[in-house]
mmCIF file of C-alpha atoms in Angstrom:
data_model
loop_
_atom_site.group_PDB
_atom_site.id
_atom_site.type_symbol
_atom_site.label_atom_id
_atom_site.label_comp_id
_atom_site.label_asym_id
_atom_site.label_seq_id
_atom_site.Cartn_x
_atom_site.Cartn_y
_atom_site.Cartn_z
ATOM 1 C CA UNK A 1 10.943 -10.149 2.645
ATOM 2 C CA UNK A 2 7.829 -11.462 1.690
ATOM 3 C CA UNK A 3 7.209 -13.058 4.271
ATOM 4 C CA UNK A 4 7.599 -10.049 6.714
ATOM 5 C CA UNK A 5 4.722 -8.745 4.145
ATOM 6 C CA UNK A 6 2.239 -11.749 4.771
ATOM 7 C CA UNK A 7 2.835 -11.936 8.486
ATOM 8 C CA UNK A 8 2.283 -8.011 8.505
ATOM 9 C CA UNK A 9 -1.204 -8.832 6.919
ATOM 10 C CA UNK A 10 -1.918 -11.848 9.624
ATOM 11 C CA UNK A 11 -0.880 -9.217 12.221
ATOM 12 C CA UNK A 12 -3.040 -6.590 10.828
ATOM 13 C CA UNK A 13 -5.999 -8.773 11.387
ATOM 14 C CA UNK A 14 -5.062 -9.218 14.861
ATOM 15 C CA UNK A 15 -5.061 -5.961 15.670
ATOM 16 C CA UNK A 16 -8.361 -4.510 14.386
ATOM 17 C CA UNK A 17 -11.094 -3.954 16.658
ATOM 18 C CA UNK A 18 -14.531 -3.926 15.831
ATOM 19 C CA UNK A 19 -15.449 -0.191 17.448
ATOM 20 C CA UNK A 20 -12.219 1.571 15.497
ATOM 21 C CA UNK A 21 -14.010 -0.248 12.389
ATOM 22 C CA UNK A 22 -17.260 0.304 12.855
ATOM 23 C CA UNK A 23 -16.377 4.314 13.255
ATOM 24 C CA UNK A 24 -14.765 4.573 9.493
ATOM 25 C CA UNK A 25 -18.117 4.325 7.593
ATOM 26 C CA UNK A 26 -21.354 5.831 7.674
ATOM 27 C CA UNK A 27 -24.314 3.321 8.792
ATOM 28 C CA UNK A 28 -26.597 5.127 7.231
ATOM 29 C CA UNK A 29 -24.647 3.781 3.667
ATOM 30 C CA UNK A 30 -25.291 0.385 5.113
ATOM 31 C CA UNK A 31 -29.237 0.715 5.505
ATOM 32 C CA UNK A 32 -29.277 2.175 2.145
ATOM 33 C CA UNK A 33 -27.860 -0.858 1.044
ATOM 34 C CA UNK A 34 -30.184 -2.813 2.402
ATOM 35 C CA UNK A 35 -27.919 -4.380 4.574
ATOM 36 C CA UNK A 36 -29.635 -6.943 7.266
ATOM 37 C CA UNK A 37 -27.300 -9.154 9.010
ATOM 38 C CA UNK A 38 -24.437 -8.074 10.898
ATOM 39 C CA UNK A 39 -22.318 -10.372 8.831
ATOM 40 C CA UNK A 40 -22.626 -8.771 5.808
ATOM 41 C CA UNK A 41 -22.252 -5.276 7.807
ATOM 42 C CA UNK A 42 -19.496 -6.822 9.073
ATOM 43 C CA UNK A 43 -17.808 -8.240 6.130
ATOM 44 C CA UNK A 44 -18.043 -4.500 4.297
ATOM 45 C CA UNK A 45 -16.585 -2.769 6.574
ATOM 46 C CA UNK A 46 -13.539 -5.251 7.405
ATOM 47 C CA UNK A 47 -12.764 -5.768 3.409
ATOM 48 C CA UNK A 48 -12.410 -1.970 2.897
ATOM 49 C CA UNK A 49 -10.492 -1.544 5.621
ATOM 50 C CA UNK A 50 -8.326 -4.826 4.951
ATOM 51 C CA UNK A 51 -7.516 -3.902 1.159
ATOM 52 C CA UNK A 52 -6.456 -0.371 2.064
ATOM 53 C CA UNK A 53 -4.112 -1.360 4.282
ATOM 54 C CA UNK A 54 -2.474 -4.207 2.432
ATOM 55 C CA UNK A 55 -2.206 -1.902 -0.625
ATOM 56 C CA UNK A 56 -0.273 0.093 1.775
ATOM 57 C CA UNK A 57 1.528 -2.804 3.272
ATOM 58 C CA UNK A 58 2.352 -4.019 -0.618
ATOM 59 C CA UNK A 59 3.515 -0.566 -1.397
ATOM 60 C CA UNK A 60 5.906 -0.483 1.543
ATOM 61 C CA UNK A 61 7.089 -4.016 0.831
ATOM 62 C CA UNK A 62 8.023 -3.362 -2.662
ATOM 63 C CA UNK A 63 9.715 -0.270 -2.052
ATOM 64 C CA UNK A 64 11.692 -2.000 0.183
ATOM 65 C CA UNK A 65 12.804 -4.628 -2.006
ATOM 66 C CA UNK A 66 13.495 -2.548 -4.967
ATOM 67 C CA UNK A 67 16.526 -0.257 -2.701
ATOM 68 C CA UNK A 68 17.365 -3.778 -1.247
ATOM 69 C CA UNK A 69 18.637 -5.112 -4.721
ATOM 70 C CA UNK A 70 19.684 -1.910 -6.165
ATOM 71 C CA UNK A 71 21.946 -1.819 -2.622
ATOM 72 C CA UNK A 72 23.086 -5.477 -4.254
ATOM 73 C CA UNK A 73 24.018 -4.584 -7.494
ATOM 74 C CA UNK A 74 24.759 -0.416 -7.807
ATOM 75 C CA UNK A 75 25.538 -0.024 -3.753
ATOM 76 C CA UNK A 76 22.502 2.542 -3.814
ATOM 77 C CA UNK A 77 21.105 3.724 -0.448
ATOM 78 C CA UNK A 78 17.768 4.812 1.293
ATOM 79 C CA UNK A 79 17.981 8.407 0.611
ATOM 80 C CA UNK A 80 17.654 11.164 3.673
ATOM 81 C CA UNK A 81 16.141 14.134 1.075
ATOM 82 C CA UNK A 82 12.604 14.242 1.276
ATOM 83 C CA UNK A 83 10.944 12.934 -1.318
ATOM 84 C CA UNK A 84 13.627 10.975 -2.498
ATOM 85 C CA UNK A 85 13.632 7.202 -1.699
ATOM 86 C CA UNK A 86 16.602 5.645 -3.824
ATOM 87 C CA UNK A 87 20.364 7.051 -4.932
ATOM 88 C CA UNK A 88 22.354 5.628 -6.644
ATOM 89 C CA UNK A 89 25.476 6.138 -8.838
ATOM 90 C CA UNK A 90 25.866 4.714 -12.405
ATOM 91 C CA UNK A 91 27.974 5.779 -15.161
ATOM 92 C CA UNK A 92 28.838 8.931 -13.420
ATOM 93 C CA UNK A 93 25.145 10.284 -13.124
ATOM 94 C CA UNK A 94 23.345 10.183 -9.483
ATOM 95 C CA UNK A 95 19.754 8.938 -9.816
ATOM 96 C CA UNK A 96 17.608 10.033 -7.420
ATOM 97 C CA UNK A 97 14.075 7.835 -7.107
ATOM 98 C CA UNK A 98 10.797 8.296 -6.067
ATOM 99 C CA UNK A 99 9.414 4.740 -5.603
ATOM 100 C CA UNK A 100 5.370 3.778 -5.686
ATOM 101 C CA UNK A 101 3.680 0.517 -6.225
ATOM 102 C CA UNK A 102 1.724 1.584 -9.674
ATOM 103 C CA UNK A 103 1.778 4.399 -12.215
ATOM 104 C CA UNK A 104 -2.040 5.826 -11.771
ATOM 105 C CA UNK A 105 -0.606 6.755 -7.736
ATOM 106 C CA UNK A 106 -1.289 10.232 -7.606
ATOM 107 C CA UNK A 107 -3.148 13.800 -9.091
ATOM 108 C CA UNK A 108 -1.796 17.142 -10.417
ATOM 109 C CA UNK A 109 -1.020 18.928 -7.179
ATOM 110 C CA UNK A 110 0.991 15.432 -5.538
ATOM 111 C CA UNK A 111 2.785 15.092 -9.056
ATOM 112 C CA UNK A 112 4.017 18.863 -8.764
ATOM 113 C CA UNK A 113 4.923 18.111 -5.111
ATOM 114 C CA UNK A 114 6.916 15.072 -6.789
ATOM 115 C CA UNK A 115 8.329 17.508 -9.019
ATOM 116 C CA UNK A 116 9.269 20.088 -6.760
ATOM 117 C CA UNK A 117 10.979 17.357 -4.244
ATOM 118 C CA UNK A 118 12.976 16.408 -7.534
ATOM 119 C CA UNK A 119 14.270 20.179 -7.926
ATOM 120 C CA UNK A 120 15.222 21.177 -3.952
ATOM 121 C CA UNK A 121 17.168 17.590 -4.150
ATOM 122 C CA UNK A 122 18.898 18.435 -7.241
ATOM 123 C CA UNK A 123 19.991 21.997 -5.625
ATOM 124 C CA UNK A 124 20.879 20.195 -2.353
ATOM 125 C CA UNK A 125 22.849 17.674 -3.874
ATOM 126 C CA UNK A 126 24.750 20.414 -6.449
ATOM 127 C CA UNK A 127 25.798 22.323 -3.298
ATOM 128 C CA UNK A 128 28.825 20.203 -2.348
ATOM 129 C CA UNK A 129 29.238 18.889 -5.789
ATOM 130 C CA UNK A 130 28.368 21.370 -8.294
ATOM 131 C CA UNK A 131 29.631 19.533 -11.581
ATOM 132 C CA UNK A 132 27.031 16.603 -10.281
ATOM 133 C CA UNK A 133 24.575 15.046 -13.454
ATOM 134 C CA UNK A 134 21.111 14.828 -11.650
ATOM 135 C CA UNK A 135 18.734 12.550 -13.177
ATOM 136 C CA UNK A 136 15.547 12.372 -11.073
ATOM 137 C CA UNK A 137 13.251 8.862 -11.873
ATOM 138 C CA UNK A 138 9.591 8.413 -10.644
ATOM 139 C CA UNK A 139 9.820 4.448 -10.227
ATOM 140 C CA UNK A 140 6.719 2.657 -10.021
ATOM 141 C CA UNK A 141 6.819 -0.711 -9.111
ATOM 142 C CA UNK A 142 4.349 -2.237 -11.183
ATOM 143 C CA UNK A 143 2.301 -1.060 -14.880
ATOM 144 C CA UNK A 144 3.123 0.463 -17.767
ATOM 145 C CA UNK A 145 4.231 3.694 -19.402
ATOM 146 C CA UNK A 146 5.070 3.839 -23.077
ATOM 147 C CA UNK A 147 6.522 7.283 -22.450
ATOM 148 C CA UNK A 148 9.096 7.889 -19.777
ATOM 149 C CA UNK A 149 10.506 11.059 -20.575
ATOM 150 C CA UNK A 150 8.264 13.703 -18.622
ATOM 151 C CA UNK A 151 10.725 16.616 -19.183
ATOM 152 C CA UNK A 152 12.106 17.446 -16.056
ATOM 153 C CA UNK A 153 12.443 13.695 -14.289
ATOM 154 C CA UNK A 154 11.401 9.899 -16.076
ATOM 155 C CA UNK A 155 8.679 7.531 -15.195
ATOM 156 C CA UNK A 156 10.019 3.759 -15.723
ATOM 157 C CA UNK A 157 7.015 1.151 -14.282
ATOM 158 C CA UNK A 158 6.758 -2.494 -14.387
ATOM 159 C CA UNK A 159 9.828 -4.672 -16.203
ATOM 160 C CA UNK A 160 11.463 -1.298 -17.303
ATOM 161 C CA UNK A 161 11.485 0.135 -13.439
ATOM 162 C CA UNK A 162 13.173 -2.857 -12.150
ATOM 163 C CA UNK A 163 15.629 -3.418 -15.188
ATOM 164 C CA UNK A 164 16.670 0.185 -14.400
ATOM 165 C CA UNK A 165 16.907 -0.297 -10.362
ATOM 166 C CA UNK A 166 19.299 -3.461 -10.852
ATOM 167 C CA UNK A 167 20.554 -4.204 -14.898
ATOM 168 C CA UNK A 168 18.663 -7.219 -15.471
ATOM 169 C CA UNK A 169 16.558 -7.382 -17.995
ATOM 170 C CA UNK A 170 14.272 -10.263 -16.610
ATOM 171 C CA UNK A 171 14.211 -9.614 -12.822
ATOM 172 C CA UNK A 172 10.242 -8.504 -13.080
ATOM 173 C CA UNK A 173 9.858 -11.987 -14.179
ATOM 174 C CA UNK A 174 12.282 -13.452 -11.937
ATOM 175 C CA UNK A 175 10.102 -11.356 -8.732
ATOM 176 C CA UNK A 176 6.649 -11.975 -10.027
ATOM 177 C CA UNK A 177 6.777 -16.123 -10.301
ATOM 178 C CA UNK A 178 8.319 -16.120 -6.355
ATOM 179 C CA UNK A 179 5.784 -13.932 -5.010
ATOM 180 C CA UNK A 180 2.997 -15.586 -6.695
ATOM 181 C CA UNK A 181 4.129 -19.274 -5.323
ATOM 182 C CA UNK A 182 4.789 -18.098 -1.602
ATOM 183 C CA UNK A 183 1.174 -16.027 -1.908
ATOM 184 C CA UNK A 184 -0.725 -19.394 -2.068
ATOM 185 C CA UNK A 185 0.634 -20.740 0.820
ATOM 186 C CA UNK A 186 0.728 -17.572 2.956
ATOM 187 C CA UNK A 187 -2.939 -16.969 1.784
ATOM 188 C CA UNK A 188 -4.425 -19.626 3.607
ATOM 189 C CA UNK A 189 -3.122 -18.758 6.995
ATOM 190 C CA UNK A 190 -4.368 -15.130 6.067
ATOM 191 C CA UNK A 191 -8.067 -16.906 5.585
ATOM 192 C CA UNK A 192 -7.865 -18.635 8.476
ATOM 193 C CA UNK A 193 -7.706 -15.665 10.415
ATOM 194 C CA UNK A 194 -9.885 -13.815 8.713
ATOM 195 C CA UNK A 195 -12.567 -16.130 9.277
ATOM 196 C CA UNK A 196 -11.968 -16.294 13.028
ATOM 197 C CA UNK A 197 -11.830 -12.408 12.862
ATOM 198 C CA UNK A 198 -15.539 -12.051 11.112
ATOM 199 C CA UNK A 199 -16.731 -14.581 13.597
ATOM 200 C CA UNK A 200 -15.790 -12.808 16.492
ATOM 201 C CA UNK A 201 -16.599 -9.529 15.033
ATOM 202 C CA UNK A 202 -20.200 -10.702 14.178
ATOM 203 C CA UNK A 203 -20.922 -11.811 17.503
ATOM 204 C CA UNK A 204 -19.311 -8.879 19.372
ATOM 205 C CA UNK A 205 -22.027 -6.935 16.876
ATOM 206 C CA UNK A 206 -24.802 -8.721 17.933
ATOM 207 C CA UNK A 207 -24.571 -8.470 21.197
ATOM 208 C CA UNK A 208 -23.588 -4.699 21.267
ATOM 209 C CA UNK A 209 -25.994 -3.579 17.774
ATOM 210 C CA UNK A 210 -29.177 -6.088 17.695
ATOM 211 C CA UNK A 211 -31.704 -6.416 19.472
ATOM 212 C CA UNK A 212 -33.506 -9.451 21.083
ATOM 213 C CA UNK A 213 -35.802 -10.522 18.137
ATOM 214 C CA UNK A 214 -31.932 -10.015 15.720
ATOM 215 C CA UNK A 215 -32.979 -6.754 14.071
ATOM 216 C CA UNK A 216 -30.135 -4.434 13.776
ATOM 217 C CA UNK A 217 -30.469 -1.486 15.687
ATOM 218 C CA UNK A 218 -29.839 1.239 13.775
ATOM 219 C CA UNK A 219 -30.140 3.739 15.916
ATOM 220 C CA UNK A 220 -28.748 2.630 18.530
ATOM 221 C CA UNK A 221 -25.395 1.900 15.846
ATOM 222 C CA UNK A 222 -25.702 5.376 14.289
ATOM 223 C CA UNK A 223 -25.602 7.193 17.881
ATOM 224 C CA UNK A 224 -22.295 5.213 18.776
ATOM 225 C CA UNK A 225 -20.896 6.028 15.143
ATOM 226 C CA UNK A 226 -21.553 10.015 16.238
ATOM 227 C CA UNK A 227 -19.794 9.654 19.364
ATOM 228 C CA UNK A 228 -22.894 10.200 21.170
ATOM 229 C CA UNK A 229 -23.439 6.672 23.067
ATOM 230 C CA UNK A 230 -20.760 4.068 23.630
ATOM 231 C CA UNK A 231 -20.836 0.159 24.183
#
């Protein structure tokens, strides 16, 4: 599994093109910046766009893992209630989970959606067993939270999340140490196509966004970011 996550990055890379980049940010925040060579231009834009998605990518992967080894050890499945990613059955009480990478993942309105999700599964669930115990569990895969009774649902992150998801006390040691070793290795075929990636991308901007004495042409860059000119 985390392999599929480091080859997703790799692949990532391979599929960006420089124009769906180039038409996330505002150029004028680049000039403001003082920005002057289309490798640093370049380099900005690709790194925002890069960490977003493998924060995304991350999130997915440990989501993922965490119904994986709860399947293992409590025979838990990928739930079909929206909202809900994990159930599971222990000690006659059906936990329903919502799983995200760390505990700072959302504001008021998306914790009340959380919330609300919680309550329609509950009722859905109590419709064909009404004598069901409901416990709903916010899961986050990583962090802390020194209080995880919220009232209505709990919030287990970090080492107490994954004791909960599988019984062992020590498996967010056991994860960490893995992921860390294979990360090295995987890391450096991630860098190797990254560099090839700037290179190309800082030539294809050159040639489409300088001009002849290698001053960026703004205007020319802003106009294509509107939608008014293309390359």
């Amino acid at each position: 599994m985390s392999c599929s996550f480091h080859q997703k990055r790799i692949d990532g890379l391979k599929k960006l093109e420089l124009k769906s980049v180039l038409k996330r940010k505002n150029p004028y925040l680049f000039k403001a910046k003082h920005l002057l060579t289309a490798e640093e231009i370049i380099r900005k834009l690709t790194d925002a766009f890069i960490s977003s998605n493998e924060e995304t990518l991350f999130g997915d992967w440990l989501e993922g893992l965490a119904i994986f080894i709860n399947q293992k050890v409590y025979n838990g499945w990928k739930s079909g209630i929206q909202g809900i990613d994990l159930e599971f059955d222990k000690n006659n009480i059906r936990y329903i989970v919502n799983i995200k990478s760390g505990p700072n993942w959302g504001n008021s309105s998306q914790i009340g959606k959380m919330k609300s999700d919680f309550n329609t599964a509950r009722r859905t669930l109590r419709t064909s067993n009404s004598g069901l115990m409901v416990v709903a569990v916010n899961g986050c895969c990583y962090g802390r939270d020194n209080n995880p009774d919220k009232g209505s649902y709990f919030k287990y992150c970090g080492q107490d999340f994954w004791s909960f998801i599988s019984g062992e006390e020590n498996l967010y040691k056991d994860i960490v140490e893995p992921i860390g070793h294979k990360a090295k290795e995987k890391n450096e075929m991630f860098l190797a196509s990254y560099a090839k990636m700037i290179n190309k991308f800082t030539k294809e901007f050159a040639n489409d966004f300088c001009n002849d004495n290698g001053e960026i042409n703004w205007e020319k860059l802003v106009e294509f970011n509107s939608g008014k000119v293309s390359t």
